[in-house]
Coordinates of C-alpha atoms and ligand atoms in Angstrom, one line a residue:
Chain A
M1 CA -46.6 -131.5 23.3
A2 CA -48.3 -132.3 26.7
L3 CA -46.0 -130.4 28.9
D4 CA -47.4 -126.8 27.6
V5 CA -48.0 -124.9 30.8
T6 CA -49.1 -121.4 31.0
I7 CA -48.0 -120.8 34.6
G8 CA -45.4 -117.9 34.9
Q9 CA -45.9 -117.1 31.2
Y10 CA -45.7 -113.5 31.5
Y11 CA -46.6 -111.5 28.2
G12 CA -45.5 -107.8 28.6
T13 CA -47.2 -105.0 26.7
G14 CA -47.1 -102.4 29.5
S15 CA -50.9 -102.2 29.8
V16 CA -52.7 -100.4 32.3
I17 CA -53.3 -104.3 33.8
H18 CA -49.7 -104.8 33.6
R19 CA -48.9 -101.7 35.7
L20 CA -51.4 -102.2 38.6
D21 CA -50.0 -102.8 42.2
P22 CA -50.0 -106.8 42.2
R23 CA -51.6 -106.1 45.8
A24 CA -54.6 -104.6 43.8
K25 CA -54.3 -107.5 41.4
L26 CA -54.5 -110.1 44.0
L27 CA -57.6 -108.3 45.8
F28 CA -59.2 -108.3 42.3
V29 CA -58.8 -112.2 41.9
L30 CA -60.2 -113.1 45.2
T31 CA -63.1 -110.8 44.9
F32 CA -63.5 -112.4 41.4
I33 CA -63.0 -115.8 42.5
V34 CA -66.0 -114.8 45.1
S35 CA -68.2 -113.5 42.4
I36 CA -67.7 -116.6 40.3
F37 CA -69.0 -118.9 43.2
V38 CA -71.7 -116.6 44.4
A39 CA -72.9 -115.8 40.8
K40 CA -76.2 -118.2 40.1
D41 CA -78.1 -116.1 37.4
V42 CA -77.6 -116.1 34.1
Y43 CA -77.0 -112.4 33.8
A44 CA -74.5 -112.6 36.5
F45 CA -72.4 -114.8 34.3
A46 CA -72.8 -112.7 31.3
F47 CA -71.7 -110.2 33.4
L48 CA -68.5 -111.7 34.6
A49 CA -67.7 -112.7 31.1
L50 CA -67.7 -109.5 30.1
V51 CA -65.4 -108.2 32.9
V52 CA -63.1 -110.9 31.4
I53 CA -63.2 -110.3 28.0
A54 CA -62.7 -106.3 28.8
S55 CA -59.7 -107.4 31.0
V56 CA -58.2 -109.2 28.0
L57 CA -59.0 -106.4 25.6
I58 CA -57.7 -103.8 27.9
S59 CA -54.3 -106.0 28.9
R60 CA -53.6 -106.4 24.8
V61 CA -52.6 -110.2 25.5
P62 CA -53.6 -111.9 22.5
I63 CA -56.9 -113.6 22.9
R64 CA -55.6 -116.6 21.0
L65 CA -52.6 -117.0 23.8
V66 CA -55.0 -117.0 26.5
L67 CA -57.5 -119.5 25.2
K68 CA -54.5 -121.6 24.3
G69 CA -53.9 -122.0 28.1
L70 CA -57.3 -123.4 28.7
K71 CA -56.2 -126.6 26.1
P72 CA -55.0 -128.7 28.9
L73 CA -58.3 -128.4 30.8
V74 CA -60.6 -129.0 28.3
I75 CA -60.9 -132.6 29.3
I76 CA -61.8 -131.5 32.7
I77 CA -64.5 -129.0 31.7
L78 CA -66.1 -131.4 29.1
F79 CA -66.1 -134.3 32.0
T80 CA -68.0 -131.9 34.7
S81 CA -70.0 -130.7 31.8
V82 CA -71.3 -134.3 30.7
L83 CA -71.8 -135.3 34.6
N84 CA -74.0 -132.4 34.8
I85 CA -75.9 -133.2 31.7
F86 CA -76.8 -136.7 33.4
L87 CA -77.2 -136.0 37.1
T88 CA -79.1 -132.8 37.4
R89 CA -82.8 -133.3 37.7
G90 CA -85.3 -130.5 36.8
E91 CA -88.8 -130.4 35.3
E92 CA -88.7 -130.2 31.7
L93 CA -88.0 -134.0 30.6
L94 CA -86.4 -133.8 27.1
F95 CA -85.3 -137.2 26.8
T96 CA -85.4 -140.9 28.7
K97 CA -84.5 -144.1 27.9
E98 CA -84.2 -147.2 30.3
I99 CA -80.7 -148.8 29.9
I100 CA -81.3 -151.7 32.6
K101 CA -84.8 -152.4 33.4
D102 CA -85.8 -150.9 37.0
F103 CA -82.2 -150.1 37.7
W104 CA -81.1 -147.8 35.2
T105 CA -82.7 -144.7 33.4
V106 CA -81.2 -142.1 31.6
N107 CA -83.3 -138.6 32.1
I108 CA -81.7 -135.5 30.4
Y109 CA -83.8 -132.1 31.6
K110 CA -83.6 -129.0 30.1
E111 CA -81.9 -127.8 33.3
G112 CA -79.3 -130.1 33.2
L113 CA -78.5 -129.0 29.7
I114 CA -78.3 -125.2 31.0
N115 CA -76.6 -126.1 33.9
A116 CA -74.0 -128.0 31.8
A117 CA -73.5 -125.0 30.0
L118 CA -73.2 -122.5 32.9
L119 CA -70.8 -125.1 34.7
A120 CA -68.5 -124.8 31.8
L121 CA -68.8 -121.2 31.3
R122 CA -67.8 -120.5 35.2
I123 CA -64.7 -122.7 34.9
I124 CA -63.6 -121.0 31.7
I125 CA -64.3 -117.6 33.0
L126 CA -62.5 -118.5 36.2
L127 CA -59.2 -119.6 34.5
M128 CA -59.0 -116.9 31.7
G129 CA -59.6 -114.4 34.3
T130 CA -57.0 -115.7 36.8
S131 CA -54.5 -116.2 34.1
V132 CA -54.9 -112.8 32.3
Y133 CA -54.3 -111.2 36.0
F134 CA -52.0 -113.6 37.5
S135 CA -49.6 -115.0 34.9
Y136 CA -50.0 -113.1 31.7
A137 CA -49.8 -109.8 33.1
T138 CA -48.1 -110.1 36.4
T139 CA -44.6 -111.8 36.9
P140 CA -44.1 -114.0 39.1
I141 CA -41.7 -111.9 41.0
E142 CA -44.2 -109.5 41.3
L143 CA -47.1 -111.7 42.3
T144 CA -45.0 -112.9 45.4
D145 CA -44.1 -109.6 46.1
G146 CA -47.4 -108.4 46.4
L147 CA -48.4 -111.5 48.4
E148 CA -45.5 -110.9 50.9
R149 CA -46.4 -107.2 51.4
G150 CA -50.1 -108.0 51.3
L151 CA -49.6 -110.5 54.2
A152 CA -47.2 -108.7 56.3
P153 CA -49.3 -107.8 59.0
L154 CA -49.7 -112.2 59.7
K155 CA -45.8 -111.9 60.5
K156 CA -47.1 -110.3 63.9
I157 CA -48.6 -113.5 64.7
K158 CA -45.4 -115.0 63.8
V159 CA -46.5 -116.6 60.4
P160 CA -43.2 -116.8 58.1
V161 CA -44.6 -114.7 55.3
H162 CA -41.3 -113.6 53.7
E163 CA -39.9 -117.4 53.8
F164 CA -43.2 -118.5 52.3
A165 CA -43.2 -116.1 49.5
M166 CA -39.5 -116.5 48.6
M167 CA -40.3 -120.4 48.3
M168 CA -43.0 -119.8 46.0
T169 CA -40.8 -117.3 44.0
I170 CA -38.2 -120.0 43.5
A171 CA -40.9 -122.7 42.8
L172 CA -42.1 -120.7 40.3
R173 CA -39.1 -119.6 38.9
F174 CA -38.0 -123.3 38.4
I175 CA -41.3 -124.5 36.6
P176 CA -40.0 -123.6 33.2
T177 CA -36.5 -124.8 33.9
L178 CA -37.7 -128.4 35.2
I179 CA -39.8 -128.5 32.1
D180 CA -37.2 -127.6 29.9
E181 CA -35.0 -130.5 31.7
T182 CA -37.6 -133.0 31.5
I183 CA -37.6 -132.7 27.7
K184 CA -34.1 -132.9 27.6
I185 CA -33.7 -136.1 29.5
M186 CA -36.7 -137.9 27.8
N187 CA -35.0 -137.1 24.2
A188 CA -31.7 -138.4 25.8
Q189 CA -33.3 -141.5 27.1
K190 CA -35.4 -142.0 23.7
A191 CA -32.1 -141.7 21.9
R192 CA -31.3 -145.1 24.1
G193 CA -34.0 -146.5 22.8
A194 CA -36.3 -145.9 25.8
D195 CA -40.3 -146.6 24.9
F196 CA -42.7 -144.6 27.0
S197 CA -46.2 -145.0 25.2
T198 CA -46.2 -149.0 24.7
G199 CA -46.7 -152.0 27.1
G200 CA -48.9 -152.4 30.3
L201 CA -48.9 -150.1 33.4
I202 CA -46.3 -151.6 35.2
K203 CA -44.4 -151.6 32.1
R204 CA -44.7 -147.9 31.4
A205 CA -44.3 -147.0 35.0
K206 CA -40.7 -148.4 34.7
A207 CA -39.9 -146.8 31.7
L208 CA -40.2 -143.5 33.8
I209 CA -37.4 -144.2 36.2
P210 CA -34.8 -143.2 33.9
I211 CA -36.3 -140.1 33.5
I212 CA -37.5 -139.3 37.0
I213 CA -33.8 -140.3 38.5
P214 CA -31.9 -137.6 36.8
L215 CA -34.6 -135.1 37.3
F216 CA -34.3 -135.8 40.9
V217 CA -30.5 -135.8 40.7
S218 CA -30.3 -132.6 39.0
S219 CA -33.2 -130.8 41.1
F220 CA -31.2 -131.3 44.1
R221 CA -27.9 -130.2 42.5
R222 CA -29.9 -126.8 41.3
A223 CA -31.3 -126.5 44.9
E224 CA -27.6 -126.7 46.5
E225 CA -26.0 -124.4 44.0
L226 CA -28.9 -122.1 44.1
A227 CA -28.7 -122.1 48.2
T228 CA -24.9 -121.5 48.0
A229 CA -25.2 -119.1 45.5
M230 CA -27.9 -117.0 48.0
E231 CA -25.6 -117.6 50.8
C232 CA -22.8 -115.7 49.0
R233 CA -24.9 -112.7 48.3
C234 CA -25.7 -112.9 51.7
Y235 CA -29.0 -113.8 52.1
H236 CA -30.2 -114.6 55.6
G237 CA -34.3 -114.5 55.6
G238 CA -36.5 -111.4 55.6
N239 CA -35.2 -109.5 58.5
G240 CA -33.9 -106.0 57.4
R241 CA -34.0 -106.8 53.8
T242 CA -34.7 -103.9 51.8
R243 CA -36.1 -103.8 48.3
M244 CA -35.2 -102.1 45.1
N245 CA -38.5 -101.7 43.9
V246 CA -41.0 -100.7 46.5
L247 CA -44.3 -101.0 46.0
K248 CA -46.9 -98.2 46.4
M249 CA -50.2 -98.0 45.9
K250 CA -51.5 -95.1 43.5
I251 CA -54.7 -93.6 42.6
R252 CA -55.4 -96.1 40.0
D253 CA -55.0 -99.2 42.4
Y254 CA -57.5 -97.6 44.4
V255 CA -59.7 -97.1 41.7
F256 CA -59.4 -100.5 40.7
I257 CA -60.2 -102.2 44.3
F258 CA -63.3 -100.2 44.3
L259 CA -64.1 -101.5 41.0
S260 CA -63.6 -105.2 42.3
L261 CA -65.8 -104.7 45.0
T262 CA -68.7 -103.1 42.6
M263 CA -67.9 -106.1 40.6
L264 CA -68.9 -108.4 43.6
A265 CA -71.7 -106.3 45.0
G266 CA -73.2 -106.2 41.1
V267 CA -73.2 -109.8 41.2
I268 CA -74.7 -110.2 44.1
L269 CA -77.7 -107.8 43.4
I270 CA -78.2 -109.4 39.7
N271 CA -78.6 -112.5 41.6
I272 CA -81.6 -111.1 43.8
Y273 CA -83.3 -109.1 41.5
A274 CA -82.6 -110.6 37.7
N275 CA -85.1 -113.0 36.5
G276 CA -82.8 -115.0 34.1
Y277 CA -82.1 -118.7 34.5
K278 CA -80.6 -119.5 37.9
L279 CA -78.1 -122.2 38.5
L280 CA -79.3 -125.0 40.9
Chain B
M1 CA -24.0 -143.5 -0.5
S2 CA -24.8 -141.2 2.0
A3 CA -25.5 -142.2 5.7
I4 CA -27.7 -139.4 6.1
E5 CA -29.4 -137.0 3.9
V6 CA -31.7 -133.9 5.0
K7 CA -33.7 -132.1 1.9
N8 CA -35.3 -129.0 2.1
V9 CA -35.7 -129.2 6.1
N10 CA -37.3 -126.2 7.9
F11 CA -38.3 -126.3 11.8
V12 CA -40.1 -123.5 13.8
Y13 CA -40.1 -123.7 17.5
G14 CA -43.3 -122.2 19.6
K15 CA -45.3 -122.1 16.1
K16 CA -48.2 -119.5 16.3
T17 CA -47.2 -118.3 19.6
P18 CA -45.3 -114.6 20.4
Y19 CA -41.9 -116.7 20.8
E20 CA -42.0 -118.3 17.5
V21 CA -38.2 -119.1 16.8
H22 CA -37.4 -120.1 12.9
A23 CA -34.7 -122.6 13.8
L24 CA -33.8 -124.1 10.8
E25 CA -34.3 -122.7 7.0
D26 CA -34.5 -124.6 4.0
I27 CA -31.4 -126.9 5.1
N28 CA -30.0 -129.4 2.5
L29 CA -26.9 -131.5 3.4
S30 CA -25.4 -134.9 3.2
I31 CA -23.7 -136.8 5.7
K32 CA -21.0 -139.0 4.3
E33 CA -19.9 -142.5 5.2
N34 CA -17.2 -143.6 7.1
C35 CA -15.4 -140.1 8.0
V36 CA -15.8 -137.4 10.8
T37 CA -18.2 -134.7 9.8
G38 CA -18.3 -131.4 11.8
I39 CA -20.9 -128.7 12.5
I40 CA -20.1 -125.6 13.6
G41 CA -22.1 -122.7 14.1
H42 CA -22.4 -120.0 16.9
T43 CA -24.7 -120.2 20.0
G44 CA -28.5 -120.8 18.8
S45 CA -27.7 -121.3 15.5
G46 CA -29.6 -124.5 15.2
K47 CA -27.0 -127.0 15.7
S48 CA -28.5 -129.2 18.3
T49 CA -31.9 -128.8 16.2
L50 CA -30.5 -130.1 13.0
I51 CA -29.0 -133.1 14.7
Q52 CA -31.9 -134.0 16.8
M53 CA -33.9 -134.6 13.3
F54 CA -30.9 -137.2 12.1
N55 CA -32.6 -139.8 14.6
G56 CA -35.9 -138.3 14.7
L57 CA -36.4 -136.5 17.8
V58 CA -37.5 -133.7 16.3
K59 CA -39.7 -133.9 13.4
P60 CA -39.1 -131.7 10.9
D61 CA -42.2 -129.1 9.8
S62 CA -41.6 -129.5 5.9
G63 CA -38.7 -131.4 4.2
K64 CA -37.4 -135.0 4.4
V65 CA -34.5 -137.0 6.4
F66 CA -33.0 -139.7 5.0
V67 CA -31.0 -142.5 6.7
D68 CA -29.5 -145.3 4.5
G69 CA -31.8 -143.6 1.7
K70 CA -35.0 -144.3 3.7
D71 CA -37.5 -141.7 5.0
I72 CA -37.3 -141.8 8.5
W73 CA -40.7 -140.4 8.9
E74 CA -42.4 -142.9 6.3
K75 CA -43.7 -145.1 9.2
P76 CA -43.8 -143.1 12.4
K77 CA -44.6 -146.1 14.4
E78 CA -41.0 -147.7 13.5
I79 CA -39.0 -144.5 14.4
S80 CA -37.5 -146.1 17.6
K81 CA -35.7 -148.3 14.9
I82 CA -33.9 -145.4 13.5
R83 CA -32.6 -144.3 17.4
Y84 CA -30.6 -147.8 17.2
K85 CA -29.1 -146.6 13.8
V86 CA -27.9 -143.4 14.4
G87 CA -26.7 -143.3 18.1
M88 CA -27.0 -139.6 19.5
V89 CA -24.9 -138.2 22.8
M90 CA -26.8 -135.6 23.7
Q91 CA -25.3 -132.1 25.0
Y92 CA -23.9 -132.3 28.5
P93 CA -25.1 -136.3 28.7
E94 CA -23.6 -136.8 32.2
Y95 CA -27.2 -135.4 33.2
Q96 CA -29.0 -138.6 31.8
L97 CA -27.4 -141.0 33.8
F98 CA -29.7 -143.1 36.3
A99 CA -28.9 -146.7 37.0
D100 CA -26.9 -148.0 40.2
T101 CA -24.1 -148.8 38.4
V102 CA -21.9 -147.6 35.7
W103 CA -22.5 -151.2 34.2
E104 CA -26.2 -151.1 34.4
D105 CA -26.3 -147.5 32.9
I106 CA -24.2 -148.5 29.7
A107 CA -26.5 -151.7 29.3
Y108 CA -29.5 -149.7 29.4
G109 CA -29.7 -149.3 25.4
P110 CA -28.3 -152.6 24.2
K111 CA -31.1 -154.1 26.6
N112 CA -33.7 -152.0 25.0
M113 CA -32.7 -153.2 21.6
G114 CA -33.4 -156.8 22.9
L115 CA -30.2 -158.5 22.7
S116 CA -29.1 -161.3 24.4
E117 CA -27.6 -161.4 27.9
D118 CA -24.0 -162.3 26.3
E119 CA -24.2 -160.2 23.5
V120 CA -24.9 -157.3 26.0
K121 CA -22.1 -158.2 28.3
E122 CA -19.8 -158.5 25.6
R123 CA -20.9 -154.9 24.1
V124 CA -20.8 -153.2 27.6
T125 CA -17.1 -154.7 28.1
T126 CA -15.8 -153.4 24.9
S127 CA -17.1 -149.9 24.4
A128 CA -16.4 -149.3 28.2
A129 CA -13.0 -150.3 27.7
F130 CA -12.7 -148.3 24.7
C131 CA -13.9 -145.2 26.5
G132 CA -10.9 -146.0 29.2
L133 CA -13.5 -147.6 32.0
D134 CA -11.9 -150.4 33.6
G135 CA -13.7 -152.9 36.1
E136 CA -13.5 -151.0 39.0
A137 CA -15.2 -148.0 37.3
L138 CA -18.0 -150.2 36.1
A139 CA -19.0 -151.5 39.4
K140 CA -19.2 -147.8 40.6
S141 CA -22.5 -145.4 41.1
P142 CA -22.5 -143.1 38.0
F143 CA -23.2 -140.4 40.6
D144 CA -19.5 -140.8 42.3
L145 CA -17.5 -140.3 39.1
S146 CA -16.0 -136.9 38.0
G147 CA -17.9 -134.8 35.3
G148 CA -15.4 -136.1 32.3
Q149 CA -15.9 -139.7 33.3
K150 CA -19.7 -139.4 33.6
R151 CA -19.6 -138.2 30.1
R152 CA -17.4 -141.1 29.1
V153 CA -19.8 -143.1 30.5
A154 CA -22.5 -141.5 28.8
L155 CA -20.5 -142.1 25.5
A156 CA -19.9 -145.5 25.9
G157 CA -23.8 -146.4 26.5
I158 CA -24.4 -144.9 22.8
M159 CA -21.4 -146.6 21.2
A160 CA -22.5 -150.0 23.1
M161 CA -25.6 -150.1 20.9
K162 CA -23.2 -149.9 17.7
P163 CA -25.1 -147.6 15.9
A164 CA -24.2 -146.9 12.2
V165 CA -23.8 -143.4 12.4
L166 CA -22.3 -141.8 15.9
V167 CA -23.8 -138.1 16.6
L168 CA -22.4 -136.0 19.2
D169 CA -23.4 -132.7 20.7
E170 CA -20.7 -130.3 22.2
P171 CA -18.8 -133.7 23.1
A172 CA -15.8 -131.9 24.8
A173 CA -17.7 -129.0 26.1
G174 CA -16.4 -128.1 29.4
L175 CA -13.6 -130.2 29.7
D176 CA -9.9 -129.1 30.4
P177 CA -7.5 -129.6 27.3
R178 CA -6.6 -133.2 28.0
G179 CA -10.2 -134.2 28.3
R180 CA -10.9 -132.6 25.3
R181 CA -8.1 -134.6 23.7
E182 CA -9.0 -137.8 25.1
I183 CA -12.6 -137.8 24.2
L184 CA -12.2 -136.3 20.6
G185 CA -9.3 -138.7 20.0
G186 CA -11.0 -141.4 21.4
I187 CA -14.2 -140.8 18.8
C188 CA -11.8 -140.3 16.0
K189 CA -9.9 -143.4 16.7
Y190 CA -13.4 -145.4 17.3
Q191 CA -14.4 -144.0 14.0
K192 CA -11.4 -145.6 12.1
E193 CA -11.7 -148.7 13.7
S194 CA -15.4 -149.4 13.2
G195 CA -15.5 -147.4 10.0
T196 CA -19.0 -145.7 11.0
A197 CA -19.9 -142.4 10.2
V198 CA -19.3 -139.8 12.9
V199 CA -21.1 -136.2 13.4
I200 CA -19.4 -133.8 15.9
V201 CA -21.1 -130.4 16.7
S202 CA -18.6 -127.9 18.2
H203 CA -17.9 -124.1 18.7
S204 CA -14.1 -125.0 18.5
M205 CA -12.5 -124.3 15.3
E206 CA -9.3 -125.8 16.7
D207 CA -10.9 -129.0 17.3
M208 CA -12.7 -129.2 14.1
A209 CA -9.8 -128.4 12.0
K210 CA -7.7 -131.2 13.9
Y211 CA -10.4 -133.8 13.9
C212 CA -12.9 -133.6 10.9
D213 CA -12.8 -134.4 7.0
E214 CA -16.0 -132.6 6.3
L215 CA -17.2 -129.3 7.7
F216 CA -20.8 -127.5 7.5
V217 CA -21.6 -124.3 9.0
L218 CA -24.6 -122.7 10.2
S219 CA -25.8 -119.4 11.0
H220 CA -28.7 -118.4 12.1
G221 CA -30.7 -121.5 11.0
K222 CA -29.3 -121.3 7.5
L223 CA -26.5 -123.3 6.2
L224 CA -23.5 -120.8 5.6
L225 CA -20.7 -123.0 4.2
H226 CA -19.8 -126.7 3.3
G227 CA -16.7 -128.2 2.3
D228 CA -13.4 -129.6 3.7
C229 CA -11.5 -127.8 6.2
K230 CA -9.4 -126.0 3.3
E231 CA -12.3 -124.5 1.7
V232 CA -14.1 -123.5 5.0
F233 CA -11.3 -121.7 6.7
S234 CA -10.4 -120.1 3.2
E235 CA -13.6 -118.1 3.8
G236 CA -12.5 -116.1 6.7
E237 CA -14.4 -113.2 6.5
L238 CA -17.7 -114.9 6.0
L239 CA -16.6 -117.0 9.0
R240 CA -16.2 -113.9 11.1
S241 CA -19.4 -112.3 10.1
A242 CA -21.1 -115.6 11.6
G243 CA -19.8 -114.9 14.9
L244 CA -17.2 -117.6 14.4
D245 CA -13.3 -117.9 13.8
V246 CA -10.8 -119.4 11.6
P247 CA -8.3 -121.5 13.7
E248 CA -5.7 -118.8 15.1
I249 CA -2.9 -120.6 13.3
Y250 CA -4.7 -119.8 10.1
G251 CA -4.0 -116.3 10.7
V252 CA -0.2 -116.9 11.5
V253 CA 0.1 -118.5 8.1
K254 CA -1.3 -115.7 6.5
A255 CA 0.7 -113.2 7.8
I256 CA 3.8 -115.2 6.8
R257 CA 2.5 -115.3 3.4
K258 CA 2.0 -111.6 3.6
Q259 CA 5.6 -111.1 3.9
G260 CA 6.2 -112.7 0.7
A261 CA 6.8 -116.4 1.8
D262 CA 6.1 -119.1 -0.3
I263 CA 3.7 -120.9 1.9
S264 CA 0.7 -122.9 1.3
K265 CA -2.9 -121.3 2.0
Y266 CA -4.5 -124.0 3.2
I267 CA -2.8 -124.6 6.7
Y268 CA -5.0 -124.8 9.6
T269 CA -3.3 -127.0 12.0
V270 CA -0.4 -126.1 14.4
N271 CA 1.4 -129.5 13.0
G272 CA 0.8 -128.6 9.5
A273 CA 2.1 -125.0 10.2
V274 CA 5.4 -126.5 11.9
D275 CA 6.0 -128.6 8.8
A276 CA 5.2 -126.1 6.5
I277 CA 7.4 -123.3 8.5
S278 CA 10.1 -125.6 8.9
R279 CA 10.3 -126.6 5.0
L280 CA 10.5 -122.4 4.6
L281 CA 13.5 -122.1 6.8
E282 CA 15.3 -125.2 5.4
G283 CA 14.8 -123.6 2.1
R284 CA 16.3 -120.3 3.4
D285 CA 19.3 -122.2 4.6
E286 CA 20.7 -123.7 1.7
Ligands
ATP301 N1 -37.3 -126.1 23.1 C1 -37.3 -125.0 22.4 N2 -38.2 -123.9 22.6 C2 -38.2 -123.4 22.0 N3 -36.9 -122.6 21.4 C3 -35.9 -123.4 21.2 C4 -36.2 -124.6 22.1 N4 -34.9 -125.1 21.7 C5 -33.9 -124.1 21.0 N5 -34.8 -123.0 20.7 C6 -34.4 -122.0 19.8 O1 -34.0 -122.5 18.7 C7 -32.5 -122.0 18.1 C8 -31.7 -123.1 18.1 O2 -31.5 -123.6 19.2 P1 -30.2 -124.7 19.1 O3 -30.3 -125.6 20.5 O4 -30.7 -125.7 17.9 O5 -29.4 -124.0 19.0 P2 -27.5 -124.7 19.1 O6 -26.8 -124.2 17.8 O7 -27.4 -126.0 19.6 O8 -27.0 -123.8 20.3 P3 -25.8 -124.0 21.4 O9 -24.5 -123.8 20.6 O10 -26.0 -123.3 22.3 O11 -26.1 -125.5 21.8 C9 -32.2 -121.0 19.4 O12 -32.6 -119.8 18.8 C10 -32.9 -121.5 20.5 O13 -33.6 -120.4 21.5
MG302 MG1 -26.9 -126.9 21.3

């Protein structure tokens, strides 16, 4: 189904990665993303790929599940790579052909191919790494909890951190619900002869009305019910609210943060000293 | 000939993921023409999945579904034609309403069928009247109606397509006793008048006993029992093991039988029991 989404797909195995403090994981993902964009050298990419593979193995999330999460983005990955093959200029020309005289010549350089491969690798590593730490090994609740606690100092300058985290929790929580609902409504309208796949653009857009309106109506209804339910349980914002599970950094979390920083330093060092192919 | 036939059908949700659910396992059944068929089963037994196969909303992983003797997946492109033949009212259909007015909403299906304007008008008026919606209700926005009324609008929307088979997923769920009676009674009346085949999915044994001619019982994705009410309700133990129950009145009659009274084993409606018991009492008076 086109609506396969991996966000919020927790896969509990109880591994070390699952048990880490979400703040440590947030920090890791932050350094991980920075590392990926800092990385220029082939060896640096190889190193980051190893980090991702090791993470998947340690988290004991089936690799097939992680790869399946990439599926919706295959097109984007292919598109960026192909663009790079054609647009990169380098030194070693592999192929050239004049398509329109004096106007458009296709040149494919060796550097273009390598660049395309590295860029694809960069996106894949990025997606796999973040999805393992953020969706498979961390529940949305933990994630927003970590975010709220991690950003708590910002409350001092009147940033509504709690409200922001609560909104994120609710949004994440309702993604699967909304997907389910969309499928149900689509089926109901198909049963009445709706046709979403033929006809021109306008006809197709019109065919969506019978889906979008009920979806909006039920979202508003849900929002209202949720607000009432929260009020009934005396929710009144973050002030004075206590928690059942208070986050506490343990030694392993500090070790993990140390490793994250080491990873970033490692990537920078490889960039400087290694002599592999460098991304342009 | 049977209206719908299902042969060796299997279906798995979330195939090759950790969340795999074998929702249907080797189901064989046939829905008779011109009668009310009931499908019962505990929550999650696969009832909704099964009936969504009848009109091709769900494609079986293996096995075949025949409507009017034709394999519906023979030409996948023409599956929407099957949807006009097998009308389906989904679970909680009130959430599918979208149009400005009730009239427009009921007309959505017939319009999709490409009928002429007069024909659409005719069908909307008839089916709305049948479902107890008058001219005033037709001009209202569907979002201003009560839950029970919304459900009637959804039902009228499907009836207006005049399907050869009408399938309803828990049409009476969440309604009060009067609402249940009106909806289910209305559906049965419609069946008698139009001669279409009707399939009703429900949890309620009482309702099924009252309205259905034929019953299929599902349990954990498998077909557990099949037969008319008599046959199915005489398997009390099996039903209870599947998380279902026989109508309470059936237990009462059974208890009377145990006392040595000469009362039929096959009584499962209150009216039937009243008749039988009064006959029993009359016999004693003489
Ligand atoms: N979209 C889905 N994705 C994954 N699993 C599903 C999906 N829909 C149903 N299932 C699973 O398939 C099984 C059968 O579901 P189905 O909806 O057919 O049950 P049901 O008999 O209609 O139950 P109810 O009486 O609650 O409506 C259940 O175990 C359910 O969890
Ligand atoms: Mg159901």
